[in-house]
Amino acid sequence: MGKPCVLLRESPLKNLHGDRLVHCCRSRAPSLPSPPVCPAPVGLVLCLSGCPPLCLSRGTTPHGPKMTTLSDLTHAAPQEQRFLVLFDFDETIINVSSDDAVVCALPGQRLPDWLKNCFREGHYNEHMQKVLAYMAEQGVSEDGIRSMLEKIPPAPGLLNLFQYLQSNQQDFELLVVSDANMYFIETWLEHAGVRPLFRKIFTNPASFDATGQLVLLPFHSHSCSRCPDNMCKQVIVQEYLAYRQKERGGAPYQRVFYIGDGANDVCPSIALGPRDTAFPRRDFPMHRLLLGMQQSQAAKFKANVVPWASGEDIVDYLKKIMKERRDVCNIGDERVEQI
């Protein structure tokens, strides 16, 4: 039997009973082994860093008298979730670009001009491979990169949005679809204590090699002319929707919500239907491009568009959707009673 996890950090989220949650400090990177599970078969809780069930308390210490059981906090998403919520990462979940943030780990906190000038439009993944190789040459370690990532603030109101989605996780399935990379995203989500909210992360693979360099790879190849060569988010979204519909016995999601900010978030939004909603961050490229598409008679954009400046804007909209659903259900119940 393994020992219970004892290195804990307090999470900004609470469970449905108002208890402050904690997560494991040892689960920092996808390449690290998961901590051992608690030997006790009773009283296990979910570690918010995505580890196997661990022996955690309701406070910030692992040995408190009160325990939050797995029945209090569900990690595995039920297949009956009605809504799918898709998140971009850079400048959507977090308030800045993670690629720009980690550059600050360099001794001079900036890239040399020759490296910045080698960027080719549509080949950003290739450019970041060179950036990460240069950072390794300059002695930037995994600890230095992780430290920069953990300092990145969330976008305004995003933690409140996560709290709302957590309290309604029986209705919402969450994904990340991002052109960042797996190491950056998982490191930040785990540090913020929100990794278990997401069923899956679609992003570029990245891991540290034996020399200490973070090696970045492209996600896939595609034929979409609108997107960078390493990732078309519309292909990802459409394939996932088809896969999940089959997995759910032919039942599609009632609504799909896409939350983003950049130009590469427009392509997946085009695939949304009239009951779905695109949430572009206000005054960011996605917002400006969607406004242009809506004003163009040639463009056929089906989804609703709701700009956001704070995660609270998205919460307010989702609350309206949930209230409309409850009202419809209540009317149906009243009609049954009358019959």
Short mmCIF file of C-alpha atoms in Angstrom, two decimals, residues 77-84 170-173 199 240-255:
data_model
loop_
_atom_site.label_atom_id
_atom_site.label_comp_id
_atom_site.label_asym_id
_atom_site.label_seq_id
_atom_site.Cartn_x
_atom_site.Cartn_y
_atom_site.Cartn_z
CA ALA A 77 -18.59 13.52 -15.73
CA PRO A 78 -21.95 11.80 -16.19
CA GLN A 79 -22.81 11.01 -19.78
CA GLU A 80 -26.17 12.75 -19.40
CA GLN A 81 -24.65 16.24 -19.31
CA ARG A 82 -26.77 18.44 -21.55
CA PHE A 83 -24.32 21.20 -22.40
CA LEU A 84 -20.78 21.23 -23.77
CA GLN A 170 -24.26 17.54 -13.73
CA ASP A 171 -25.30 19.76 -16.67
CA PHE A 172 -21.98 21.00 -18.14
CA GLU A 173 -19.14 19.06 -19.74
CA ARG A 199 -13.04 16.10 -19.30
CA TYR A 240 -15.37 15.27 -30.73
CA LEU A 241 -19.08 16.03 -31.14
CA ALA A 242 -19.50 13.04 -33.46
CA TYR A 243 -17.54 10.78 -31.11
CA ARG A 244 -19.47 11.84 -28.00
CA GLN A 245 -22.85 11.58 -29.73
CA LYS A 246 -22.07 7.98 -30.62
CA GLU A 247 -20.78 7.35 -27.10
CA ARG A 248 -23.97 8.88 -25.65
CA GLY A 249 -26.16 6.47 -27.61
CA GLY A 250 -26.97 8.94 -30.39
CA ALA A 251 -27.96 11.80 -28.07
CA PRO A 252 -26.37 15.16 -29.07
CA TYR A 253 -25.72 17.99 -26.64
CA GLN A 254 -28.68 20.34 -26.27
CA ARG A 255 -26.34 23.34 -26.59
#
